[in-house]
Short mmCIF file of C-alpha atoms in Angstrom, two decimals:
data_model
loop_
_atom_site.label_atom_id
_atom_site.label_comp_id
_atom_site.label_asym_id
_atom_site.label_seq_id
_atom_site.Cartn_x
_atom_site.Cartn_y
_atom_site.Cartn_z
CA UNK Q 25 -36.53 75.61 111.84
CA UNK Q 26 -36.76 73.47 115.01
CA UNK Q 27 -34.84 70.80 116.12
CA UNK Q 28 -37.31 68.64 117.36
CA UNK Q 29 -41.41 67.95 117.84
CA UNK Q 30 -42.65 70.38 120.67
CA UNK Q 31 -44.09 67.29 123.85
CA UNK Q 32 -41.42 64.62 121.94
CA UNK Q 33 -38.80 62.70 123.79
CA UNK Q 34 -35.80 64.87 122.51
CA UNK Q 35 -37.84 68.11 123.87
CA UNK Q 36 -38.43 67.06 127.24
CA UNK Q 37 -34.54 65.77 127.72
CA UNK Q 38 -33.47 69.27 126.35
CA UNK Q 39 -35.55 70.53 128.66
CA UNK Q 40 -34.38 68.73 131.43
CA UNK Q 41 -30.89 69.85 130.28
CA UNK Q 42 -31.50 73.68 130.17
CA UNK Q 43 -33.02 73.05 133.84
CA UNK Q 44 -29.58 71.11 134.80
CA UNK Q 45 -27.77 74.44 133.86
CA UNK Q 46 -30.37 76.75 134.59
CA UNK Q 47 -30.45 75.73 138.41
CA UNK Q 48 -27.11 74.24 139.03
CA UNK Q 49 -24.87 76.90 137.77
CA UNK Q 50 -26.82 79.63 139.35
CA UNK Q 51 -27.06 78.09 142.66
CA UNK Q 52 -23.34 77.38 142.94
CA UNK Q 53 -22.59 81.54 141.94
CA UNK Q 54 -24.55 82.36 145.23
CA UNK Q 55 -23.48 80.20 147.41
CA UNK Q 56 -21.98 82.93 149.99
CA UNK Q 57 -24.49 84.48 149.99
CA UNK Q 58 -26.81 81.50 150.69
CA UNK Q 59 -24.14 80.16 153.51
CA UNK Q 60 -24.96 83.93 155.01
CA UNK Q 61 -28.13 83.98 154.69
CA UNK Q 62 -28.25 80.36 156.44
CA UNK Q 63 -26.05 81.21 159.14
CA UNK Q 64 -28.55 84.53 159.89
CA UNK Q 65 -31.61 82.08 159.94
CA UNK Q 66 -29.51 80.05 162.53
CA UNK Q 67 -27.38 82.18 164.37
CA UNK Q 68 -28.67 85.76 163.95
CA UNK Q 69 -26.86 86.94 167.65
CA UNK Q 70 -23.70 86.07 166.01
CA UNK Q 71 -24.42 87.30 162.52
CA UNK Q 72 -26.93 90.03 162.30
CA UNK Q 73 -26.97 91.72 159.02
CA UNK Q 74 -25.35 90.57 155.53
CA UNK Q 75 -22.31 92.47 155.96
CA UNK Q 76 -21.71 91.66 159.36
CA UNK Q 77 -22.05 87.84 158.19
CA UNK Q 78 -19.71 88.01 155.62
CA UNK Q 79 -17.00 89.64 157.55
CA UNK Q 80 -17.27 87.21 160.37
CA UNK Q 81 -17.42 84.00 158.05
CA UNK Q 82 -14.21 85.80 156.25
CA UNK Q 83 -12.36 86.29 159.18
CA UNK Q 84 -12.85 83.09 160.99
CA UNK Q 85 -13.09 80.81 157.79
CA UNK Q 86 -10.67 82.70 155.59
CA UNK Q 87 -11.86 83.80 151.92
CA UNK Q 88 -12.76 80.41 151.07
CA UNK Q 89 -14.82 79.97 153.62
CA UNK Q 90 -17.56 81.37 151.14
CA UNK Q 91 -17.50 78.53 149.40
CA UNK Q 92 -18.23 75.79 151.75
CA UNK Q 93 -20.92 73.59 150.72
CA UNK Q 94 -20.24 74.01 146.80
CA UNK Q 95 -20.18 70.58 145.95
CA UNK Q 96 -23.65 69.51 147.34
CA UNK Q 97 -25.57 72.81 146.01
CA UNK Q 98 -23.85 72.27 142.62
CA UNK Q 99 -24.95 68.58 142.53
CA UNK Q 100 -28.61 68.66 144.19
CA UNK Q 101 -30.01 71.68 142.32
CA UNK Q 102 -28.80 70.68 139.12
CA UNK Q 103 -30.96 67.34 140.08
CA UNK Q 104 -33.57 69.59 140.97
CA UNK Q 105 -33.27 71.44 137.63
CA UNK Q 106 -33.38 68.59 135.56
CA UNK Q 107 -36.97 67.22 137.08
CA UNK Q 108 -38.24 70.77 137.57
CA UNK Q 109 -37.79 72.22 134.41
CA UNK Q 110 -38.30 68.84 132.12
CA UNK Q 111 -41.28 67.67 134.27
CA UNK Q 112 -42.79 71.28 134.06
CA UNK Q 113 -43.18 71.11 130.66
CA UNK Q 114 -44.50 67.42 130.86
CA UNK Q 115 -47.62 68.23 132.99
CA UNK Q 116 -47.92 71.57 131.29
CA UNK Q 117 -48.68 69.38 128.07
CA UNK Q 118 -50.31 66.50 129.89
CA UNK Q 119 -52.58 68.80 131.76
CA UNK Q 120 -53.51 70.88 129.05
CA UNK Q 121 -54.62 67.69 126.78
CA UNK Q 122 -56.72 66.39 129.54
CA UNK Q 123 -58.79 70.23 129.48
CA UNK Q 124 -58.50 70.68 126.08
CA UNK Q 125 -58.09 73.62 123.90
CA UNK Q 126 -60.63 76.12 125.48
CA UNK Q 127 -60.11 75.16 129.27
CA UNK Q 128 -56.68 75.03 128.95
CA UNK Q 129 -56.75 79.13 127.92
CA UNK Q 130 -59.38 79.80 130.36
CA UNK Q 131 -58.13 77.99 132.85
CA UNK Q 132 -54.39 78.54 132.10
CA UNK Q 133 -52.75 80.29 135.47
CA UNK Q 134 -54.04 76.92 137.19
CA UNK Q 135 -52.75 75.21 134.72
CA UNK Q 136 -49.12 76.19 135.31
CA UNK Q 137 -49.59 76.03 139.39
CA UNK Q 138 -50.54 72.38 139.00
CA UNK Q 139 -47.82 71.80 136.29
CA UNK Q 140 -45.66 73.16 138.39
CA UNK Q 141 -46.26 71.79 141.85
CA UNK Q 142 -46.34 68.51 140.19
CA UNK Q 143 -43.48 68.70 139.08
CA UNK Q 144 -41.46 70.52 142.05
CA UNK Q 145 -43.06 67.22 144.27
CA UNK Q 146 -40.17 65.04 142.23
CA UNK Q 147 -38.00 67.58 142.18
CA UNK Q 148 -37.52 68.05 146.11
CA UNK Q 149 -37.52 64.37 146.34
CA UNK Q 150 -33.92 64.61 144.31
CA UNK Q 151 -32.94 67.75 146.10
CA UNK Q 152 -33.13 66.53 149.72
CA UNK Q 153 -30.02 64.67 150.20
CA UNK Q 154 -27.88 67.02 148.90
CA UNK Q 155 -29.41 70.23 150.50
CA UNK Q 156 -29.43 68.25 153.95
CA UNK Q 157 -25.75 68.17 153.86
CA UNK Q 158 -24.92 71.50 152.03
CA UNK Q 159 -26.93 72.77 155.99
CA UNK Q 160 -24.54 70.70 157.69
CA UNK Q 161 -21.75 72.10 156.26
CA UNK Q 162 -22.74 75.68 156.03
CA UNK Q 163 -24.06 75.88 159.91
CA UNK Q 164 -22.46 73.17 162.05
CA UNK Q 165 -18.96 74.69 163.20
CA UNK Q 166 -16.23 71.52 162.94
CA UNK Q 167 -19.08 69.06 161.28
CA UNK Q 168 -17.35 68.76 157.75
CA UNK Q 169 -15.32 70.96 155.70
CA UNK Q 170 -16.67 68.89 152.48
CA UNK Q 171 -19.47 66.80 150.55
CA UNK Q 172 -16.99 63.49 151.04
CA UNK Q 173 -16.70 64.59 155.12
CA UNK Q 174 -20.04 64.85 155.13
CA UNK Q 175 -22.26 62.30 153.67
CA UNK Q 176 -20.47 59.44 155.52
CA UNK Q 177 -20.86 60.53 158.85
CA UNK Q 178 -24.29 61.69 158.45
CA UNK Q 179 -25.04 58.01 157.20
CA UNK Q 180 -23.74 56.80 160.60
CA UNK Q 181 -25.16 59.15 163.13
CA UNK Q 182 -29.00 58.78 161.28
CA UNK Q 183 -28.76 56.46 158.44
CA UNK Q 184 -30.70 57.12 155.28
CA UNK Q 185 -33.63 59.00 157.19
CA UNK Q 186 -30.50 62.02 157.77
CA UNK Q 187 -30.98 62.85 153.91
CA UNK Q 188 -34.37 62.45 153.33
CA UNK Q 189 -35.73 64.21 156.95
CA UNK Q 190 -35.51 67.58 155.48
CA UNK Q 191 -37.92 66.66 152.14
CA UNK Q 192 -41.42 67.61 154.10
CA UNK Q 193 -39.90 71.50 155.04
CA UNK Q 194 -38.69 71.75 151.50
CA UNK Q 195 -42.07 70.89 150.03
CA UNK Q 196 -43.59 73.69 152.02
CA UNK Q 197 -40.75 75.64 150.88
CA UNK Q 198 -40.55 74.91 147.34
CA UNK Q 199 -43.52 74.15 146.29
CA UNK Q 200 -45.42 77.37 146.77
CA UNK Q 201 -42.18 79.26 145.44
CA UNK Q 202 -42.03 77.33 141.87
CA UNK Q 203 -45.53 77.41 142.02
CA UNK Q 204 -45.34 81.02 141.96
CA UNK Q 205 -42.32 81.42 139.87
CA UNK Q 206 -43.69 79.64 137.04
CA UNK Q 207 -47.21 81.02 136.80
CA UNK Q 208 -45.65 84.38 137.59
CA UNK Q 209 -43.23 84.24 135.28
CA UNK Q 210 -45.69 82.59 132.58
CA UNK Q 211 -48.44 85.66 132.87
CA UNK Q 212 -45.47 88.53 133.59
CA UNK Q 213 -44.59 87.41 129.78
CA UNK Q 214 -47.95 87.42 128.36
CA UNK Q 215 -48.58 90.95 130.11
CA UNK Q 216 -44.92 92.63 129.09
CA UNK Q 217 -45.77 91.49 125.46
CA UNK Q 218 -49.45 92.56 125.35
CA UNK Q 219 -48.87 95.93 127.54
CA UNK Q 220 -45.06 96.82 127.16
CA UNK Q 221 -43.20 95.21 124.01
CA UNK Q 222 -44.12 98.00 121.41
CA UNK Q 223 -44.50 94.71 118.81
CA UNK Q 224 -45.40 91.21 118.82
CA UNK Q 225 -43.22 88.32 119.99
CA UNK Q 226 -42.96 86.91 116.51
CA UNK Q 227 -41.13 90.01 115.03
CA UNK Q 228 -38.90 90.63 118.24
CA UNK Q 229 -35.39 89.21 118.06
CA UNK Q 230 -33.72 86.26 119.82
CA UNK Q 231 -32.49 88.86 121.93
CA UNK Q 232 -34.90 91.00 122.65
CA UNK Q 233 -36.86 87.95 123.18
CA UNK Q 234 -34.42 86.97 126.12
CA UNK Q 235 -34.40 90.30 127.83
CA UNK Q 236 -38.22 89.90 128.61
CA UNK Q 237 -37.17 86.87 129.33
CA UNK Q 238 -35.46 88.02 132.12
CA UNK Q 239 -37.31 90.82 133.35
CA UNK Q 240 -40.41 88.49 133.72
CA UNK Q 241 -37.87 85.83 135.80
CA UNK Q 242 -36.41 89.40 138.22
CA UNK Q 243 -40.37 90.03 139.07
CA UNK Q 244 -41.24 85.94 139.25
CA UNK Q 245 -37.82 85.92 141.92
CA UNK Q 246 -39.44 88.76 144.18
CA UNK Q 247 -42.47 86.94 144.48
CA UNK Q 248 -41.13 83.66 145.02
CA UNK Q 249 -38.65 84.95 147.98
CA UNK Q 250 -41.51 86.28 150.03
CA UNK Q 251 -43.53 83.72 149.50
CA UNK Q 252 -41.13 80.84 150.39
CA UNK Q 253 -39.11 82.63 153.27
CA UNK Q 254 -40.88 81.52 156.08
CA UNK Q 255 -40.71 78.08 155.28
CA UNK Q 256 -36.84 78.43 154.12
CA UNK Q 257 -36.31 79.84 157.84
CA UNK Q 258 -37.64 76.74 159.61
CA UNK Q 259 -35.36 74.05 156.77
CA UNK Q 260 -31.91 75.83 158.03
CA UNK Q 261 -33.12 75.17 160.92
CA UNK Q 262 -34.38 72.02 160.91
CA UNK Q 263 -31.45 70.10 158.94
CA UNK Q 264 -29.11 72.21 162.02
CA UNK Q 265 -30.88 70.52 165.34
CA UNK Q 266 -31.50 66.74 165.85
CA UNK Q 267 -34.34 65.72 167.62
CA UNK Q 268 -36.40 68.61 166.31
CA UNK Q 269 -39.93 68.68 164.32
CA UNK Q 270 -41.18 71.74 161.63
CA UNK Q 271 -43.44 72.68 164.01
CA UNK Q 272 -41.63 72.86 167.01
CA UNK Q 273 -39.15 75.65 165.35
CA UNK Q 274 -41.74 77.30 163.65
CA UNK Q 275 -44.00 78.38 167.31
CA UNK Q 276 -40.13 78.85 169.13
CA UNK Q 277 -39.05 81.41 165.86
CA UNK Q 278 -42.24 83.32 166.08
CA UNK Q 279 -43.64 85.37 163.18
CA UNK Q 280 -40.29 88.33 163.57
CA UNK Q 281 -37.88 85.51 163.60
CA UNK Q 282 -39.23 83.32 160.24
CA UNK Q 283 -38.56 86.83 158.48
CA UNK Q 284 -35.10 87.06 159.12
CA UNK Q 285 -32.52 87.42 156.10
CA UNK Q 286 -34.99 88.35 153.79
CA UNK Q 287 -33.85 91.42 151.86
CA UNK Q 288 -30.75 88.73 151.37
CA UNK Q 289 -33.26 86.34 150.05
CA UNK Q 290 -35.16 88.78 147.51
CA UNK Q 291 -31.82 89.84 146.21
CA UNK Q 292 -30.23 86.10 146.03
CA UNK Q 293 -34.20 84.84 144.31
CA UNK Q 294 -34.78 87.99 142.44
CA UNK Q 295 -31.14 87.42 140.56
CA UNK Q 296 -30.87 83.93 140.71
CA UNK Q 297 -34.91 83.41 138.91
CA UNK Q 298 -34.02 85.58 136.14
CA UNK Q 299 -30.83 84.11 135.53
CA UNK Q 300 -32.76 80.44 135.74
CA UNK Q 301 -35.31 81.73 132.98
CA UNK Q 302 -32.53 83.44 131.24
CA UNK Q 303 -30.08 80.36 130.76
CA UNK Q 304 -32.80 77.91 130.22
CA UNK Q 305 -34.60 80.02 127.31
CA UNK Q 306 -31.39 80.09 125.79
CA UNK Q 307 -30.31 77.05 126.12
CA UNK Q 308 -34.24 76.77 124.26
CA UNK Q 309 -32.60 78.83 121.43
CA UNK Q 310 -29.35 77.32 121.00
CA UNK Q 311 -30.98 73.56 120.91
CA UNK Q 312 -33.90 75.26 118.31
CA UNK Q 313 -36.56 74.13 120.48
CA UNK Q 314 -40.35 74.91 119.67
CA UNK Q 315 -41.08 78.03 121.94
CA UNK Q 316 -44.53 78.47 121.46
CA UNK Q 317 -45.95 82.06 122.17
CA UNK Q 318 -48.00 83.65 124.93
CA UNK Q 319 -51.33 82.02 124.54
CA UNK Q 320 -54.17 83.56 122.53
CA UNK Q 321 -58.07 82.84 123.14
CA UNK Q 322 -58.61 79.85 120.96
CA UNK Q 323 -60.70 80.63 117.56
CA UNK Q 324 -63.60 78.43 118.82
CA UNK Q 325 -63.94 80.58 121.96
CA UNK Q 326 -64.39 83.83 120.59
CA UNK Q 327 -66.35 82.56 118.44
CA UNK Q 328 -68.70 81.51 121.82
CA UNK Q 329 -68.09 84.82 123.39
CA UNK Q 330 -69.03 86.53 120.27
CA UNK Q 331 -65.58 88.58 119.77
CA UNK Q 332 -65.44 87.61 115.81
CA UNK Q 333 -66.90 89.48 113.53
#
């Protein structure tokens, strides 16, 4: 039935290849709508609402204008993908081992915020460069047109600290939001199939299986675009200024000003998390990967707890 052992090798690269869709494809579809949201965060006297930002971009910048920063978004979240998704599901394993059958259940929301922190820490690491110089592109009027402009003269002007100045801001950024859009996501499932889903997972189809997928990702994305925003404010503005520290923006933004472009942000996160989950469960089914179910109390537990007969 399955193509491979679940926690082998082969399961973890698949993995890692469903993330590498999952995140790069999904990140390049938005992209005007993330080079509007970033110019908001940035410039909000110039553009103040979504509409108002794409008009302005459209007319100055042409229709293609949208598009600017493509490359580097296409490239650094499929990185991201690739160690966020694969090394997800290594610490979810690893973790779980080192509590053991019982604690792993009982402790199991924990479980995927570690597993998931742990493995967004890496993941940033291989984001940075790119995301540094998708914020050039997307904010700095005359900087670079494209990834090849870019990455060159950024080089010169800062060296190798221009690429990697940015990873500390996207930590506080994406940490807490994969934090929360795993263990969301993970106990969204286990409560549509317990609560909503008429029948159990094992007798729902592939597809019906992938449309809770989905709906579970939609709620995780909310979540995750509140949570994050702040943070997400201070990074476009950040990898925009030289000279300037997280902390410094943060006090001169103020608490109204971190909270600007949001509703863009919950609709970008909202579609954009259930279309990760989405692809990278099927990309799961295609590759007949184990896809274990919604975790049960262990036998040995209710047996403690006294819920057997």
């Amino acid at each position: 039935e399955y193509s491979c052992e679940y926690g082998s090798l082969k399961f973890y690269a698949l993995c890692g290849v469903g993330g590498v869709l999952s995140c790069g494809l999904t990140h390049t579809a938005v992209v005007p709508l993330d080079l509007v949201k970033c110019r908001m965060q940035v410039d909000p006297q110039k553009y103040k609402s979504i509409f108002n930002g794409f008009s302005v971009t459209v007319k100055e910048d042409g229709v293609r204008g949208l598009a600017k920063g493509w490359a580097p978004t296409f490239i650094g979240y499929s990185m991201q993908g690739l160690c966020k998704f694969g090394f997800y599901e290594v610490f979810k394993i690893l973790y779980g081992n080192m509590l053991g059958e019982e604690n792993a259940y009982l402790w199991r929301t924990s479980l995927y915020l570690a597993a998931s922190a742990s493995a967004e820490f890496f993941a940033d690491i291989a984001l940075a460069p790119m995301e540094a110089a998708k914020v050039r592109i997307q904010t700095q009027p005359g900087y670079a047109n494209t990834l090849r402009q870019a990455v060159p003269k950024m080089f010169g002007e800062e060296g190798i600290w221009a690429f990697y100045k940015g990873v500390a801001p996207l930590w506080m950024r994406q940490i807490p939001y994969t934090m929360m859009k795993f263990a969301c996501f993970e106990r969204t499932v286990e409560a549509l199939y317990k609560y909503v889903v008429p029948k159990p997972r094992s007798e729902c189809t592939k597809g019906e299986q992938l449309v809770v997928t989905f709906i579970a990702g939609y709620i995780a994305g909310v979540f995750c675009a509140i949570v994050s925003h702040p943070a997400d404010s201070v990074v476009s503005v950040l990898n925009k200024e030289k000279g300037s520290s997280a902390s410094q923006v943060l006090v001169r933004l103020g608490f109204r000003g971190v909270w600007k472009g949001l509703f863009a942000r919950i609709i970008m996160i909202g579609t954009l998390t259930a279309l990760q989950w989405f692809i990278y469960d099927s990309v799961k089914v295609y590759f007949r990967l184990p896809r274990p179910p919604p975790p049960e109390m262990p036998e040995s537990l209710k047996k403690k707890l006294g819920l057997t007969e």
